[in-house]
XYZ file of C-alpha atoms in Angstrom:
574
model
C -8.548 7.504 6.003
C -6.835 6.157 9.007
C -7.932 2.786 10.868
C -8.621 4.399 14.074
C -11.448 2.600 15.306
C -9.996 -0.856 14.689
C -11.813 -0.858 10.938
C -9.595 -3.329 8.465
C -11.823 -0.947 6.323
C -10.178 3.117 5.192
C -11.737 6.406 4.382
C -11.562 7.264 0.806
C -11.952 11.433 0.235
C -13.898 13.646 -2.051
C -12.585 17.743 -1.365
C -12.746 18.287 2.071
C -15.488 14.662 2.760
C -15.294 11.718 3.685
C -16.889 9.819 0.786
C -16.410 6.087 1.163
C -14.331 3.297 2.949
C -11.708 1.237 0.881
C -10.285 -2.279 1.996
C -6.801 -2.783 0.364
C -5.951 -6.252 -0.481
C -1.841 -6.338 -1.450
C -0.577 -8.094 -3.662
C 2.317 -10.116 -3.824
C 4.473 -12.729 -5.641
C 4.184 -13.399 -9.321
C 1.967 -15.880 -10.218
C 1.786 -17.020 -14.548
C -1.263 -18.787 -15.464
C -2.924 -22.111 -15.653
C -4.747 -23.558 -17.787
C -8.472 -25.220 -16.723
C -9.493 -21.594 -14.377
C -12.079 -21.924 -12.651
C -14.981 -19.264 -11.157
C -14.927 -19.039 -7.094
C -17.762 -17.798 -5.205
C -17.504 -15.746 -2.496
C -19.511 -13.808 -0.062
C -19.041 -11.114 2.360
C -20.676 -8.660 4.864
C -18.979 -6.165 5.604
C -20.374 -4.299 9.393
C -19.084 -3.900 13.105
C -17.992 -5.103 15.718
C -15.879 -5.193 18.905
C -12.217 -6.446 18.569
C -8.683 -6.102 20.429
C -6.290 -5.973 18.061
C -3.774 -4.585 20.711
C -6.179 -5.879 24.033
C -7.805 -2.943 23.925
C -10.874 -3.587 22.944
C -13.090 -0.959 20.065
C -15.092 -1.147 17.486
C -13.901 -2.788 14.501
C -15.550 -3.330 10.852
C -14.976 -7.258 10.301
C -15.737 -9.636 6.724
C -18.769 -12.138 8.199
C -17.584 -11.423 11.651
C -14.582 -12.085 10.778
C -10.819 -10.231 11.783
C -8.278 -10.649 10.033
C -11.031 -11.015 7.501
C -11.568 -15.050 5.495
C -8.794 -15.774 3.031
C -9.920 -17.103 -0.442
C -7.485 -18.787 -1.933
C -7.586 -20.211 -6.226
C -5.182 -20.372 -8.664
C -3.628 -18.643 -11.453
C -6.316 -17.413 -14.145
C -10.072 -18.788 -12.087
C -11.792 -15.882 -11.841
C -13.015 -14.628 -7.825
C -15.934 -13.227 -7.718
C -17.168 -11.475 -5.031
C -20.650 -10.312 -2.990
C -20.106 -7.491 -0.855
C -22.635 -6.413 1.114
C -22.543 -3.751 3.336
C -23.856 -3.836 6.508
C -22.651 -0.079 8.086
C -24.964 1.722 9.120
C -24.023 4.864 7.707
C -20.908 5.109 5.305
C -19.767 4.278 1.580
C -17.708 0.670 1.593
C -15.160 -0.167 -2.476
C -12.393 -2.406 -1.330
C -8.867 -2.397 -3.353
C -7.632 -5.177 -4.072
C -3.840 -3.874 -4.489
C -1.355 -4.773 -7.081
C -4.457 -6.737 -9.214
C -3.485 -5.373 -12.085
C -7.332 -5.487 -13.490
C -6.170 -6.314 -16.890
C -10.447 -6.475 -19.347
C -11.785 -5.181 -15.435
C -10.925 -1.404 -14.231
C -14.710 -0.985 -12.877
C -13.272 -3.760 -10.225
C -9.798 -1.546 -9.032
C -12.415 -0.451 -6.532
C -11.324 3.203 -6.076
C -14.097 5.513 -4.864
C -15.427 7.585 -8.018
C -12.063 6.749 -10.217
C -13.582 3.041 -11.189
C -16.921 2.899 -8.951
C -19.889 4.562 -7.375
C -19.244 3.759 -3.713
C -21.130 0.702 -2.196
C -23.379 2.169 -0.358
C -25.793 1.428 3.253
C -27.903 -2.156 2.670
C -26.616 -2.385 -1.167
C -24.535 -5.534 -2.857
C -21.991 -4.778 -5.116
C -20.298 -7.942 -7.170
C -16.209 -7.660 -7.279
C -15.445 -9.919 -10.561
C -11.973 -10.542 -12.220
C -8.624 -12.629 -13.159
C -6.262 -13.797 -10.869
C -2.901 -13.830 -12.125
C -0.456 -13.410 -8.866
C -0.280 -13.972 -5.932
C -2.456 -11.444 -2.863
C -2.701 -11.563 0.371
C -5.207 -8.876 1.776
C -4.272 -7.398 4.627
C -7.035 -7.702 6.743
C -7.259 -11.638 5.328
C -5.683 -13.223 2.274
C -6.165 -13.934 -1.745
C -3.712 -16.841 -1.953
C -3.321 -18.163 -5.853
C -1.706 -21.236 -6.154
C 1.163 -21.818 -8.342
C 0.220 -23.201 -11.811
C 0.616 -26.714 -11.798
C 4.111 -27.202 -13.817
C 5.172 -24.374 -13.307
C 8.608 -24.115 -11.113
C 9.445 -20.609 -8.809
C 13.356 -19.466 -8.954
C 14.269 -20.363 -5.752
C 13.430 -23.709 -3.328
C 11.453 -23.872 0.433
C 9.817 -25.613 2.256
C 6.805 -23.350 4.524
C 5.878 -20.146 4.297
C 4.606 -17.320 6.596
C 2.117 -14.389 5.525
C 3.110 -11.027 7.789
C 0.684 -7.786 6.541
C 2.105 -5.686 8.702
C 0.046 -1.946 10.087
C -0.255 0.473 12.185
C -2.858 0.992 14.203
C -4.457 4.410 16.196
C -7.663 4.274 19.906
C -8.735 7.414 17.641
C -11.855 7.106 15.934
C -11.666 7.191 11.933
C -14.111 10.437 12.092
C -11.626 12.109 15.166
C -9.216 12.165 12.683
C -10.703 13.205 9.519
C -11.771 16.197 11.186
C -8.799 16.608 12.677
C -6.915 16.160 9.045
C -9.690 18.856 7.144
C -9.982 21.746 10.459
C -8.560 24.597 10.057
C -6.813 25.548 12.000
C -5.115 22.057 10.660
C -4.881 19.552 13.646
C -2.268 16.478 13.868
C -4.115 13.002 13.597
C -0.850 12.732 15.809
C 1.117 9.167 15.968
C -0.279 5.409 16.196
C -0.119 3.730 19.556
C 0.419 0.011 18.220
C 1.907 -1.591 14.940
C 0.617 -4.753 14.414
C 0.872 -7.879 12.679
C -0.652 -10.942 11.122
C -4.029 -8.203 13.228
C -2.414 -8.781 16.276
C 0.178 -6.252 18.181
C 0.072 -4.876 22.617
C -0.718 -1.950 23.993
C 0.752 -0.044 27.498
C 2.284 -3.577 27.600
C 4.879 -5.471 26.239
C 6.534 -8.928 25.375
C 10.138 -7.941 25.863
C 9.457 -5.166 28.502
C 12.577 -7.492 30.538
C 14.586 -5.492 27.827
C 12.557 -1.699 27.869
C 13.896 1.571 28.885
C 10.636 2.321 29.721
C 8.890 1.470 31.931
C 6.221 -1.104 30.347
C 4.948 -3.981 32.064
C 5.557 -7.344 30.991
C 2.440 -8.699 28.533
C 0.427 -11.304 30.484
C -0.602 -13.325 27.581
C -2.346 -17.520 27.336
C -2.588 -17.004 23.834
C -5.379 -16.809 23.127
C -6.202 -14.082 23.502
C -6.817 -11.453 20.177
C -4.287 -9.968 21.006
C -1.728 -12.896 21.348
C 0.772 -12.891 18.716
C 1.057 -14.799 16.597
C 3.751 -17.140 16.628
C 5.958 -18.452 12.973
C 6.346 -22.940 14.397
C 9.188 -23.487 12.071
C 11.994 -26.882 12.121
C 15.373 -26.933 12.973
C 17.508 -26.867 9.124
C 14.663 -25.410 7.048
C 14.212 -22.988 4.253
C 10.713 -20.706 5.002
C 9.937 -17.674 2.792
C 8.020 -14.554 4.741
C 5.677 -12.935 1.903
C 5.729 -9.436 3.943
C 3.304 -7.027 2.341
C 2.610 -2.957 5.235
C -0.475 -2.492 5.745
C 0.093 1.077 7.430
C -1.581 4.309 7.277
C 0.778 6.185 8.164
C 4.448 5.222 9.048
C 7.595 4.168 6.922
C 8.017 -0.485 9.402
C 12.296 -1.790 9.170
C 11.015 -5.867 10.084
C 14.237 -7.950 11.809
C 14.829 -11.807 13.669
C 16.729 -11.628 16.296
C 20.051 -13.962 14.883
C 19.130 -14.877 11.395
C 19.127 -12.339 8.153
C 17.177 -12.574 4.977
C 17.552 -12.809 1.610
C 15.307 -10.704 -0.328
C 13.879 -12.946 -3.650
C 10.512 -11.015 -5.118
C 9.420 -7.783 -4.432
C 5.419 -6.961 -5.734
C 5.136 -10.105 -6.933
C 8.171 -9.394 -8.794
C 11.682 -11.581 -8.896
C 14.747 -9.646 -8.004
C 18.023 -10.676 -8.014
C 18.193 -12.455 -4.733
C 20.761 -10.250 -1.576
C 21.421 -10.926 1.707
C 19.886 -7.762 5.019
C 20.478 -8.230 8.531
C 17.388 -5.868 8.356
C 14.701 -4.579 5.802
C 12.223 -1.688 4.559
C 9.004 -1.375 4.119
C 6.681 1.878 2.803
C 2.945 1.184 3.517
C 1.974 0.114 -0.177
C 4.870 -2.598 -0.382
C 5.324 -5.849 -0.271
C 8.494 -8.538 -0.229
C 9.277 -12.183 -0.527
C 12.436 -13.666 1.585
C 14.107 -16.314 2.439
C 14.963 -16.944 6.025
C 16.858 -20.851 6.646
C 16.458 -22.431 10.860
C 20.116 -22.674 11.622
C 20.761 -21.432 15.265
C 20.203 -22.986 17.716
C 17.115 -24.846 17.768
C 16.955 -24.438 21.694
C 16.569 -21.603 21.563
C 13.264 -18.588 20.051
C 13.761 -15.931 18.643
C 12.124 -12.161 18.146
C 11.066 -11.256 14.973
C 10.488 -7.124 15.576
C 9.037 -4.191 13.234
C 9.880 -0.340 14.342
C 8.967 2.545 12.523
C 11.237 4.687 9.566
C 10.641 7.897 8.729
C 9.459 9.061 11.324
C 10.000 10.440 15.203
C 9.103 7.314 16.724
C 6.433 7.479 19.589
C 4.950 4.002 18.946
C 6.400 -0.060 20.856
C 8.174 -2.265 18.151
C 5.441 -4.713 17.657
C 6.430 -8.581 18.632
C 6.524 -11.839 17.275
C 8.468 -14.655 17.946
C 10.733 -17.109 16.239
C 9.428 -20.564 17.432
C 11.880 -23.302 17.086
C 10.014 -26.095 17.881
C 10.296 -29.016 19.352
C 11.552 -25.657 21.711
C 7.933 -24.830 23.577
C 7.006 -21.352 23.205
C 6.974 -19.757 25.853
C 10.213 -19.981 26.307
C 10.934 -16.337 25.793
C 13.947 -15.449 23.565
C 16.875 -14.840 26.445
C 18.293 -11.383 24.186
C 16.610 -8.212 23.145
C 14.785 -7.956 19.854
C 16.635 -6.555 17.703
C 17.059 -2.887 17.543
C 15.086 -0.535 14.767
C 17.753 1.228 12.413
C 17.791 4.699 13.459
C 14.529 6.962 12.579
C 16.059 9.611 9.900
C 18.844 7.438 9.479
C 18.271 8.036 5.664
C 21.287 6.189 4.073
C 20.882 2.532 5.362
C 17.459 2.835 3.158
C 18.498 3.706 0.106
C 20.982 1.341 0.835
C 18.316 -1.343 1.399
C 16.413 0.160 -1.933
C 20.100 0.705 -3.870
C 20.087 -3.333 -4.038
C 16.959 -3.440 -5.755
C 17.319 -5.373 -9.485
C 15.187 -7.310 -11.235
C 16.099 -10.686 -11.681
C 18.320 -11.480 -14.445
C 15.734 -12.465 -17.727
C 12.954 -10.151 -16.451
C 11.201 -7.633 -18.552
C 13.589 -4.761 -20.039
C 12.208 -1.474 -19.638
C 11.568 0.384 -23.498
C 14.306 2.236 -24.398
C 12.814 5.794 -24.380
C 9.329 7.397 -23.529
C 6.585 8.995 -24.780
C 6.059 11.550 -22.602
C 7.790 12.273 -19.590
C 5.560 14.268 -16.368
C 7.253 15.311 -13.089
C 5.773 15.639 -10.026
C 6.859 17.713 -8.179
C 5.181 16.853 -4.182
C 4.619 20.026 -1.568
C 2.344 20.363 1.685
C 0.884 24.035 0.800
C -2.703 25.716 1.834
C -5.501 26.822 0.638
C -8.080 28.978 2.956
C -5.902 28.505 5.482
C -6.197 24.578 5.614
C -2.969 21.769 5.720
C -2.617 20.493 2.084
C -0.420 18.145 -0.337
C -0.865 19.236 -3.923
C 1.202 17.894 -7.078
C 2.708 20.664 -8.901
C 1.059 23.038 -7.259
C -2.623 20.835 -7.889
C -4.582 19.124 -4.271
C -6.776 16.780 -6.313
C -10.195 16.708 -5.209
C -13.036 14.065 -6.773
C -15.563 14.405 -8.375
C -18.815 12.866 -7.417
C -18.790 10.887 -10.636
C -16.444 8.366 -11.570
C -14.131 9.094 -13.403
C -14.352 6.064 -15.548
C -18.123 6.659 -16.763
C -17.647 10.364 -17.142
C -14.547 10.047 -19.199
C -16.204 5.869 -21.192
C -19.476 8.110 -21.737
C -19.184 11.800 -22.766
C -19.933 13.989 -19.294
C -17.169 16.346 -20.123
C -18.464 17.911 -17.149
C -18.313 15.999 -14.426
C -14.520 16.925 -13.778
C -11.712 19.484 -15.102
C -11.106 19.075 -18.134
C -8.486 20.927 -18.654
C -4.916 18.172 -18.169
C -2.939 19.028 -14.726
C 0.129 20.426 -15.245
C 2.967 18.261 -16.432
C 5.716 20.427 -14.607
C 6.748 23.120 -11.195
C 8.981 25.990 -12.234
C 12.824 25.603 -12.783
C 13.762 28.393 -10.477
C 11.285 26.274 -7.988
C 13.801 25.413 -4.853
C 12.702 22.164 -3.611
C 15.627 22.731 -0.732
C 13.040 25.452 1.474
C 9.471 25.788 2.172
C 7.672 26.942 -0.927
C 8.272 31.043 -0.900
C 4.043 31.578 -1.295
C 2.479 28.319 -0.299
C -0.870 28.859 -1.666
C -2.152 26.096 -4.163
C -5.791 25.353 -5.779
C -7.884 22.453 -6.225
C -9.131 20.409 -8.800
C -10.319 17.107 -10.674
C -7.660 17.367 -14.193
C -6.577 13.813 -15.447
C -3.678 12.734 -17.909
C -4.734 12.372 -20.445
C -1.992 9.049 -22.010
C -2.197 7.734 -25.977
C -2.882 3.659 -25.155
C 0.089 1.860 -25.273
C 2.737 4.459 -25.403
C 5.333 5.000 -22.493
C 6.183 7.179 -19.660
C 7.921 8.479 -17.911
C 7.348 9.484 -13.820
C 9.788 11.916 -12.465
C 9.064 11.853 -8.879
C 10.480 15.074 -6.886
C 10.689 16.287 -3.348
C 10.733 18.630 -1.028
C 10.864 20.959 1.574
C 7.316 20.788 2.945
C 5.433 24.304 4.848
C 8.197 23.809 7.501
C 11.521 24.176 7.306
C 13.453 21.322 6.817
C 11.092 19.172 6.422
C 10.844 16.700 4.051
C 9.276 13.694 3.779
C 9.090 9.563 3.027
C 5.765 9.636 0.435
C 5.441 6.365 -1.228
C 3.710 6.064 -4.553
C 1.709 3.699 -5.928
C -0.092 2.792 -9.587
C -2.676 0.932 -10.076
C -3.241 -1.344 -12.479
C 0.012 -1.683 -13.784
C 3.603 -2.128 -13.083
C 6.169 0.600 -13.286
C 9.616 -0.188 -12.796
C 12.116 1.541 -10.968
C 14.886 3.358 -13.271
C 16.784 5.318 -10.717
C 16.753 7.827 -6.995
C 19.110 10.888 -6.709
C 18.642 14.443 -4.612
C 18.087 16.540 -4.981
C 16.365 19.106 -8.245
C 15.787 15.854 -10.670
C 17.430 16.851 -13.812
C 19.262 16.522 -17.499
C 22.761 15.342 -15.426
C 20.250 12.434 -14.014
C 19.374 11.249 -16.968
C 23.111 8.817 -17.263
C 22.685 7.740 -13.482
C 19.709 6.189 -14.780
C 19.320 2.308 -14.812
C 17.705 0.789 -17.968
C 20.349 -2.878 -17.500
C 17.944 -4.565 -14.473
C 15.385 -2.157 -13.023
C 13.076 -4.124 -10.946
C 9.026 -3.739 -11.471
C 6.343 -2.328 -8.825
C 3.523 -0.908 -8.242
C 4.830 1.525 -5.311
C 7.762 2.896 -4.506
C 9.795 5.326 -2.446
C 10.881 9.239 -2.422
C 13.120 10.260 0.193
C 13.232 13.280 1.537
C 14.060 16.276 -1.165
C 14.971 13.363 -3.901
C 14.362 11.962 -6.734
C 12.217 8.825 -7.977
C 12.349 8.512 -11.514
C 9.582 4.999 -12.881
C 8.216 4.532 -16.449
C 5.436 2.713 -17.931
C 4.185 1.878 -20.985
C 0.624 2.766 -20.750
C -1.511 -0.613 -21.475
C -3.704 -1.447 -19.491
C -7.568 0.364 -20.854
C -9.271 2.144 -18.168
C -8.604 5.154 -15.236
C -6.327 4.820 -13.211
C -5.516 5.876 -9.869
C -1.963 7.130 -8.467
C -1.608 8.403 -5.444
C 1.452 9.218 -2.190
C 0.042 5.330 0.425
C 0.071 7.476 2.970
C -3.835 7.912 4.416
C -3.645 10.874 5.429
C -1.522 12.621 2.359
C -3.306 10.904 -0.022
C -6.617 12.601 2.322
C -5.065 16.033 2.047
C -5.031 16.289 -1.966
C -1.956 14.246 -2.391
C -2.703 12.016 -6.449
C -3.117 12.058 -9.080
C -5.433 10.270 -12.345
C -4.713 8.343 -15.124
C -6.557 7.276 -17.897
C -5.431 5.502 -20.872
C -7.757 3.727 -24.138
C -11.292 4.215 -22.491
C -12.796 3.540 -24.980
C -12.180 -0.461 -25.034
C -13.219 -0.644 -21.732
C -15.994 -2.331 -22.492
C -19.096 -4.151 -20.541
C -18.858 -1.364 -17.349
C -21.798 -3.249 -14.677
C -24.130 -0.141 -14.465
C -24.191 -0.933 -10.359
C -20.320 0.455 -10.765
C -22.416 3.582 -12.047
C -25.181 4.285 -9.646
C -24.203 7.403 -8.363
C -23.689 10.950 -9.937
C -23.846 12.171 -13.707
C -23.777 8.632 -14.580
C -26.804 7.795 -13.099
C -28.879 10.280 -14.434
C -27.075 8.820 -18.191
C -27.980 5.273 -17.439
C -30.921 5.894 -16.595
C -31.869 8.147 -19.428
C -30.680 5.991 -21.596
C -32.531 3.489 -20.533
C -35.639 4.940 -21.162
């Protein structure tokens, strides 16, 4: 599940086995629809290739021979058609367009065994969907230009995309085996942090300021691992679109001597606020504005560092180059220092400063249904798992979208998963009974109903350990109503924000805390809701939501050519 062999493609699990590889694409800021929409066609081939993302050559997975992958450019309201051919010799693939809501096209969400079958070796699949937002792929971009006549609520003179990731040298298959072993074998911390697919291992751009034994990187600038320089002009304002595709690490971003004004999160505008640095979790995206008002004869560090885990990975670095100053002139001061990994108050201060811009949609004043999802680490037959309300998710071999649409009731667990956990469960201590169960049930919601989700964190199997979990919902945005400490209770209702909560598609729960979400189930389909830390998802940390599936029209047969839906389609063709 973790990018290890240099791959742009990540695995998604079914039960204890590696089933498919998923290419993640992340959404950036909100754009309104335009008239005169076009259909834009692209052909992609996914295959292995040699590459050196962090100066260490390895076998990676590329698209059309490129790493990072190709860029798609379209206008809001356009239809994008991607003809994807899988040229990998042994793995299936899917593309998940992270943050694209797939209104009317849930089969194009790219979640294996939820919305479609994996695209097998040698097969071609056609993704077709309408874009209503600006997206940035994790190793390439889908850029949706603003509609004519529309303006954003802030001004900038130029822009950069920053796609952040963590990198392992172990193969993805070795990691998957370790996560699924008894005894459990942890994959370890990443070797490198990448900015736009580029990082440096066993050397540092800022070795002279380091208290380690790192040597100074000796790069000409044309290497595959050479940093991508942000070239700017003095006294201008630049927009940085920042997205995290990390498999494990929470990150902190800072630029030496420059404040950042946060203006957008997960494609939705915010009340602007200034920060010296920002925490970003896997699956999140932000837009920030910087003003190049520093000494123009100098260059400045852009730095990312690990948060939420004891860091064993050096910071990732790039350079903000004030032109016409030479890029070879290194910054004269050390890179920004990442806040201590367990300074959660710093993280909470940032998260609690995020409010929707005035005029943004507000949540319904009440909910139709509330579910509370307890996040725990558990054991099943001696194997280490993550579970939600004591159920560890195992995806069935038949995609839910097809099995629900066509009434194939024996395709997955028909019993609805638990909607809460026992009142006497102590979230501050390891579970008294660590044993869990595997399940594939679905939370079924009424179409257009309002759903509250309380994400409840807890102690893991080890004493005094509770981890950060960024949760991502497919097919929707949700309002983040608030965060709190300990176990959520009725007294916490008064703390919820209904005035200006931000709309997001990814939200974090802090150690030993809770996060309250509200969304409207108004997008017919079947949707994953899961921790975006890939080892956690692989080990069962997710649930499945469904709404109005009978309203879904024209599911392409090519999406359902596996499991019981394949047999159903064959029978009905006859």
